[in-house]
Amino acid sequence: MRVAVIRKAHFNAAHRLHNPTWSEQRNQEVFGLCNNPNWHGHNYELEVKVRGEIDPETGMVVDLGWLAHLIKEQVELRFDHKNLNLDTAEFKNLNPTAENIVVVIWNILRAQLPESLDLHVRLYETPRNFVEYPA
Amino acid sequence: MRVAVIRKAHFNAAHRLHNPTWSEQRNQEVFGLCNNPNWHGHNYELEVKVRGEIDPETGMVVDLGWLAHLIKEQVELRFDHKNLNLDTAEFKNLNPTAENIVVVIWNILRAQLPESLDLHVRLYETPRNFVEYPA
Amino acid sequence: MRVAVIRKAHFNAAHRLHNPTWSEQRNQEVFGLCNNPNWHGHNYELEVKVRGEIDPETGMVVDLGWLAHLIKEQVELRFDHKNLNLDTAEFKNLNPTAENIVVVIWNILRAQLPESLDLHVRLYETPRNFVEYPA
Amino acid sequence: MRVAVIRKAHFNAAHRLHNPTWSEQRNQEVFGLCNNPNWHGHNYELEVKVRGEIDPETGMVVDLGWLAHLIKEQVELRFDHKNLNLDTAEFKNLNPTAENIVVVIWNILRAQLPESLDLHVRLYETPRNFVEYPA
Amino acid sequence: MRVAVIRKAHFNAAHRLHNPTWSEQRNQEVFGLCNNPNWHGHNYELEVKVRGEIDPETGMVVDLGWLAHLIKEQVELRFDHKNLNLDTAEFKNLNPTAENIVVVIWNILRAQLPESLDLHVRLYETPRNFVEYPA
Amino acid sequence: MRVAVIRKAHFNAAHRLHNPTWSEQRNQEVFGLCNNPNWHGHNYELEVKVRGEIDPETGMVVDLGWLAHLIKEQVELRFDHKNLNLDTAEFKNLNPTAENIVVVIWNILRAQLPESLDLHVRLYETPRNFVEYPA
């Protein structure tokens, strides 16, 4: 009886899409408005899904309070109200596209979860654009 | 041409998380506020997904009216405006966590569906916490 | 420049609609499933709106952190994961209909807000049923 | 690092469910109100999911502007504000059930996407009824 | 203690915006795609708000079951899965714009409600376009 | 027959709350994380409501295409993917709180609308925090 448990969270951040090895022109062609040197930002909505067996004693796959606390400590405190490019170690040298952010968050949480739990992360950059990892 | 068809439904219920083989203290440590002996409750939102072949005559995998009626008869009438612990046979001796509820609903619906249809159930306990079975 | 600022919050609770001066039969006729003696429950979603002048120094009508904290202390801690009829002073002798709950919450918050701020409260009992006070 | 990228879109259309090889009576029995000869309609909400590798130069799986433009050109312009049965080649001889529509949209988009990208389409016919292909 | 109670409902319909006293060209200029002679359609979402005094015996402004039934009988059965222009008396000679529909619904419901209750109707034509009456 | 017509729109932007006449310490006390000198950002969701008489010839209060275009030209192009503090004339010397932004947008749109139309603007800074003007 393997069940998936999903917890939603969110954080607000500024970012800029940019490849420093490219010319300014190519950056603008590829990233358009997202390349604005003065930054723009988003309300990122996060869905963290863990899959595992129901513990027969508790009836739960994972303690949701623990999971919510883990997401707060590891993701929200790290990224909320931050400039992803300037304020975080993770995106100093990594372009903060939604795709790269979702993989970074997956890696951060994966390192904190017991091996018995599978992990899947969905990240909304806007209500109409979102990403999932693993695909 | 195997297509998934999803129907949403909902029910409102009271419940209490509790393991009768544990001490009161351990129950409070594990279940926290959800252990309130006077109950609390939720608006449960349900998504029932069936997967099957499109019938070339109807263009449908399943008659949605029939599916909606099945969910109403088998799930909503059973659990809506009920105390899950006191009023239902299913949770007399089973802790009504979201994980256990979603498995119970899957088993109830699975017994009523033709074998040619796969079944997947998602259950929202709150807008930010939800579960899926099978995972 | 009078602006309205709205903050959303939520709490989960059990309740029962019941008029102790009526017969059991009349209670069932009027309140139907909501009269279940074993309780049922909801995820109550709350929107607290305060109207006031923008402070030219801060650019804000009210500090949202302060408002969120006030709602948490005065409403969420009081009602979340509670049985409204059994666990709260407010509904010991008052039928916890959505209409009565929204007036009670308005009175609680009104007593804590400066007179310069108007107050309006919306309460969702389910995604399809909600109430507002004042009307 | 295979990531899924999802883009939402929508279109409004009229349709009628009908099988011309059946009697009027059987059409009404199977399709009910959806068989209305004078049509009815929906706001169709679409989620197009493509899965692929993150391009290390751009940090993206696919250019979202390109994907949004593709959906607009291939799906929205074709179906928006149309009568699916009368105004489109795709449903001249195919019953425009949600199941058939989602397969048609998948086929249209599949033909335009590079082979390296997987495709999955979800289509909401109403907020409570939706379909997915492949299942 | 005047409280507002809101009930959501919905119906799906086809329609066409058209002024029969205008030339075809002017109709297309003013109504654009909405003038399609073969119709298009929407999922109309409705919010019916009634304002009144809380009845001290019931704790309710209005019986929600009664209100839901009234909306079903008077609005949903009349307009759901219909072609507004062809199948309804109300829009035989009235252009079924969202503005006109919301006024028609208000008039229908107003005639059925006790005078002590105020009425306000909101109608979503799409998730991004909606109307309210009275304004 | 005065009806309100509401159109939703959105833009993504970076900003920082800051009062240049205050000390750094007071800025941090009042604005907290929102004072981050490296900016943060939001997906701003906008609801523009205009109230007016239904034109009997068109059945409309206002042409929605015209209104959508006006919002795009005057609000979205001005603020989308911008740093409100650095990239816009409006917030060079005005703290870009949600309260100030909603008043600025109201003033911009008010200047473009005929006098016969009333205007009301709602702005979501996050899904749980929003403002309205006039209040």
Short mmCIF file of N, CA, C and O in Angstrom, two decimals, chain E residues 43-95:
data_model
loop_
_atom_site.label_atom_id
_atom_site.label_comp_id
_atom_site.label_asym_id
_atom_site.label_seq_id
_atom_site.Cartn_x
_atom_site.Cartn_y
_atom_site.Cartn_z
N ASN E 43 -18.47 27.65 -20.08
CA ASN E 43 -18.88 27.17 -18.77
C ASN E 43 -19.19 28.40 -17.93
O ASN E 43 -18.27 29.07 -17.46
N TYR E 44 -20.43 28.72 -17.76
CA TYR E 44 -20.80 29.88 -16.95
C TYR E 44 -20.78 29.49 -15.47
O TYR E 44 -21.43 28.53 -15.07
N GLU E 45 -20.03 30.27 -14.68
CA GLU E 45 -20.01 30.07 -13.23
C GLU E 45 -20.79 31.21 -12.59
O GLU E 45 -20.59 32.38 -12.93
N LEU E 46 -21.65 30.86 -11.67
CA LEU E 46 -22.61 31.81 -11.12
C LEU E 46 -22.40 31.93 -9.60
O LEU E 46 -22.20 30.92 -8.92
N GLU E 47 -22.43 33.17 -9.08
CA GLU E 47 -22.43 33.36 -7.63
C GLU E 47 -23.65 34.18 -7.26
O GLU E 47 -23.75 35.36 -7.62
N VAL E 48 -24.57 33.58 -6.55
CA VAL E 48 -25.80 34.24 -6.13
C VAL E 48 -25.66 34.65 -4.67
O VAL E 48 -25.48 33.81 -3.79
N LYS E 49 -25.73 35.97 -4.44
CA LYS E 49 -25.56 36.49 -3.08
C LYS E 49 -26.89 37.05 -2.57
O LYS E 49 -27.48 37.91 -3.23
N VAL E 50 -27.35 36.57 -1.44
CA VAL E 50 -28.54 37.16 -0.80
C VAL E 50 -28.13 37.74 0.54
O VAL E 50 -27.34 37.16 1.28
N ARG E 51 -28.66 38.92 0.81
CA ARG E 51 -28.35 39.60 2.08
C ARG E 51 -29.61 39.68 2.91
O ARG E 51 -30.67 40.05 2.40
N GLY E 52 -29.49 39.37 4.20
CA GLY E 52 -30.65 39.48 5.07
C GLY E 52 -30.25 39.34 6.53
O GLY E 52 -29.07 39.15 6.86
N GLU E 53 -31.24 39.42 7.40
CA GLU E 53 -31.00 39.29 8.83
C GLU E 53 -30.84 37.81 9.20
O GLU E 53 -31.52 36.95 8.63
N ILE E 54 -29.99 37.52 10.16
CA ILE E 54 -29.89 36.16 10.69
C ILE E 54 -31.16 35.86 11.49
O ILE E 54 -31.52 36.62 12.39
N ASP E 55 -31.82 34.77 11.16
CA ASP E 55 -32.97 34.31 11.95
C ASP E 55 -32.42 33.74 13.27
O ASP E 55 -31.63 32.79 13.25
N PRO E 56 -32.82 34.33 14.42
CA PRO E 56 -32.20 33.88 15.69
C PRO E 56 -32.51 32.42 16.02
O PRO E 56 -31.76 31.78 16.75
N GLU E 57 -33.60 31.88 15.48
CA GLU E 57 -33.94 30.48 15.77
C GLU E 57 -33.05 29.50 15.02
O GLU E 57 -32.67 28.46 15.54
N THR E 58 -32.75 29.82 13.76
CA THR E 58 -31.97 28.90 12.94
C THR E 58 -30.50 29.29 12.85
O THR E 58 -29.66 28.47 12.51
N GLY E 59 -30.20 30.56 13.12
CA GLY E 59 -28.84 31.03 12.92
C GLY E 59 -28.51 31.22 11.44
O GLY E 59 -27.35 31.41 11.09
N MET E 60 -29.53 31.20 10.59
CA MET E 60 -29.29 31.28 9.15
C MET E 60 -30.04 32.47 8.54
O MET E 60 -31.11 32.85 9.03
N VAL E 61 -29.50 33.02 7.48
CA VAL E 61 -30.20 34.05 6.72
C VAL E 61 -31.23 33.40 5.81
O VAL E 61 -32.35 33.89 5.65
N VAL E 62 -30.84 32.27 5.24
CA VAL E 62 -31.70 31.58 4.29
C VAL E 62 -31.27 30.11 4.32
O VAL E 62 -30.10 29.80 4.56
N ASP E 63 -32.20 29.22 4.09
CA ASP E 63 -31.83 27.82 4.01
C ASP E 63 -31.05 27.58 2.72
O ASP E 63 -31.58 27.80 1.62
N LEU E 64 -29.78 27.14 2.86
CA LEU E 64 -28.94 26.99 1.68
C LEU E 64 -29.45 25.90 0.74
O LEU E 64 -29.28 25.99 -0.47
N GLY E 65 -30.06 24.87 1.29
CA GLY E 65 -30.64 23.83 0.44
C GLY E 65 -31.75 24.40 -0.42
O GLY E 65 -31.83 24.12 -1.62
N TRP E 66 -32.58 25.26 0.19
CA TRP E 66 -33.66 25.90 -0.56
C TRP E 66 -33.09 26.81 -1.64
O TRP E 66 -33.57 26.81 -2.78
N LEU E 67 -32.05 27.57 -1.29
CA LEU E 67 -31.45 28.48 -2.26
C LEU E 67 -30.82 27.70 -3.41
O LEU E 67 -30.99 28.05 -4.59
N ALA E 68 -30.11 26.63 -3.09
CA ALA E 68 -29.47 25.82 -4.13
C ALA E 68 -30.53 25.21 -5.05
O ALA E 68 -30.35 25.16 -6.27
N HIS E 69 -31.64 24.76 -4.46
CA HIS E 69 -32.72 24.17 -5.25
C HIS E 69 -33.35 25.24 -6.16
O HIS E 69 -33.64 24.98 -7.33
N LEU E 70 -33.55 26.44 -5.60
CA LEU E 70 -34.13 27.53 -6.40
C LEU E 70 -33.25 27.84 -7.61
O LEU E 70 -33.75 28.00 -8.74
N ILE E 71 -31.93 27.93 -7.38
CA ILE E 71 -31.01 28.23 -8.50
C ILE E 71 -31.06 27.11 -9.53
O ILE E 71 -31.05 27.36 -10.73
N LYS E 72 -31.13 25.87 -9.05
CA LYS E 72 -31.19 24.73 -9.98
C LYS E 72 -32.45 24.79 -10.84
O LYS E 72 -32.37 24.69 -12.06
N GLU E 73 -33.58 24.99 -10.17
CA GLU E 73 -34.87 24.99 -10.88
C GLU E 73 -34.97 26.18 -11.83
O GLU E 73 -35.46 26.06 -12.96
N GLN E 74 -34.56 27.36 -11.36
CA GLN E 74 -34.83 28.58 -12.11
C GLN E 74 -33.74 28.94 -13.11
O GLN E 74 -34.02 29.58 -14.12
N VAL E 75 -32.49 28.55 -12.82
CA VAL E 75 -31.39 28.98 -13.70
C VAL E 75 -30.75 27.79 -14.41
O VAL E 75 -30.66 27.77 -15.64
N GLU E 76 -30.32 26.79 -13.64
CA GLU E 76 -29.58 25.70 -14.27
C GLU E 76 -30.45 24.91 -15.25
O GLU E 76 -30.04 24.65 -16.39
N LEU E 77 -31.65 24.52 -14.83
CA LEU E 77 -32.51 23.75 -15.74
C LEU E 77 -32.88 24.55 -16.98
O LEU E 77 -33.10 24.01 -18.05
N ARG E 78 -32.98 25.87 -16.82
CA ARG E 78 -33.37 26.73 -17.93
C ARG E 78 -32.26 26.91 -18.96
O ARG E 78 -32.51 26.98 -20.16
N PHE E 79 -31.01 27.01 -18.47
CA PHE E 79 -29.93 27.42 -19.38
C PHE E 79 -28.87 26.33 -19.62
O PHE E 79 -28.09 26.43 -20.57
N ASP E 80 -28.80 25.31 -18.76
CA ASP E 80 -27.70 24.35 -18.87
C ASP E 80 -27.83 23.49 -20.12
O ASP E 80 -28.89 22.94 -20.41
N HIS E 81 -26.72 23.36 -20.84
CA HIS E 81 -26.67 22.57 -22.08
C HIS E 81 -27.68 23.07 -23.11
O HIS E 81 -28.23 22.30 -23.89
N LYS E 82 -27.89 24.38 -23.10
CA LYS E 82 -28.80 25.00 -24.07
C LYS E 82 -28.03 25.93 -25.00
O LYS E 82 -26.91 26.36 -24.70
N ASN E 83 -28.66 26.22 -26.14
CA ASN E 83 -28.23 27.30 -27.00
C ASN E 83 -29.04 28.52 -26.55
O ASN E 83 -30.27 28.54 -26.72
N LEU E 84 -28.38 29.49 -25.96
CA LEU E 84 -29.13 30.60 -25.35
C LEU E 84 -30.00 31.31 -26.39
O LEU E 84 -31.15 31.65 -26.11
N ASN E 85 -29.48 31.52 -27.59
CA ASN E 85 -30.24 32.23 -28.63
C ASN E 85 -31.44 31.43 -29.12
O ASN E 85 -32.51 31.99 -29.35
N LEU E 86 -31.26 30.12 -29.30
CA LEU E 86 -32.30 29.31 -29.95
C LEU E 86 -33.25 28.64 -28.97
O LEU E 86 -34.43 28.46 -29.26
N ASP E 87 -32.72 28.22 -27.81
CA ASP E 87 -33.50 27.34 -26.94
C ASP E 87 -34.20 28.05 -25.79
O ASP E 87 -34.89 27.40 -24.99
N THR E 88 -33.99 29.35 -25.61
CA THR E 88 -34.55 30.01 -24.43
C THR E 88 -35.43 31.19 -24.85
O THR E 88 -35.11 31.90 -25.82
N ALA E 89 -36.51 31.38 -24.11
CA ALA E 89 -37.40 32.51 -24.39
C ALA E 89 -36.70 33.84 -24.09
O ALA E 89 -36.91 34.84 -24.78
N GLU E 90 -35.85 33.84 -23.06
CA GLU E 90 -35.25 35.09 -22.59
C GLU E 90 -34.37 35.76 -23.65
O GLU E 90 -34.25 37.00 -23.66
N PHE E 91 -33.68 34.94 -24.47
CA PHE E 91 -32.72 35.53 -25.40
C PHE E 91 -33.14 35.38 -26.86
O PHE E 91 -32.31 35.51 -27.75
N LYS E 92 -34.41 35.13 -27.06
CA LYS E 92 -34.91 35.08 -28.44
C LYS E 92 -34.68 36.44 -29.11
O LYS E 92 -34.25 36.51 -30.25
N ASN E 93 -34.96 37.51 -28.36
CA ASN E 93 -34.81 38.85 -28.92
C ASN E 93 -33.88 39.72 -28.08
O ASN E 93 -34.00 40.95 -28.07
N LEU E 94 -32.99 39.09 -27.35
CA LEU E 94 -32.05 39.85 -26.51
C LEU E 94 -30.67 39.24 -26.72
O LEU E 94 -30.50 38.02 -26.61
N ASN E 95 -29.70 40.08 -27.02
CA ASN E 95 -28.34 39.62 -27.29
C ASN E 95 -27.75 38.98 -26.03
O ASN E 95 -27.67 39.64 -24.99
#
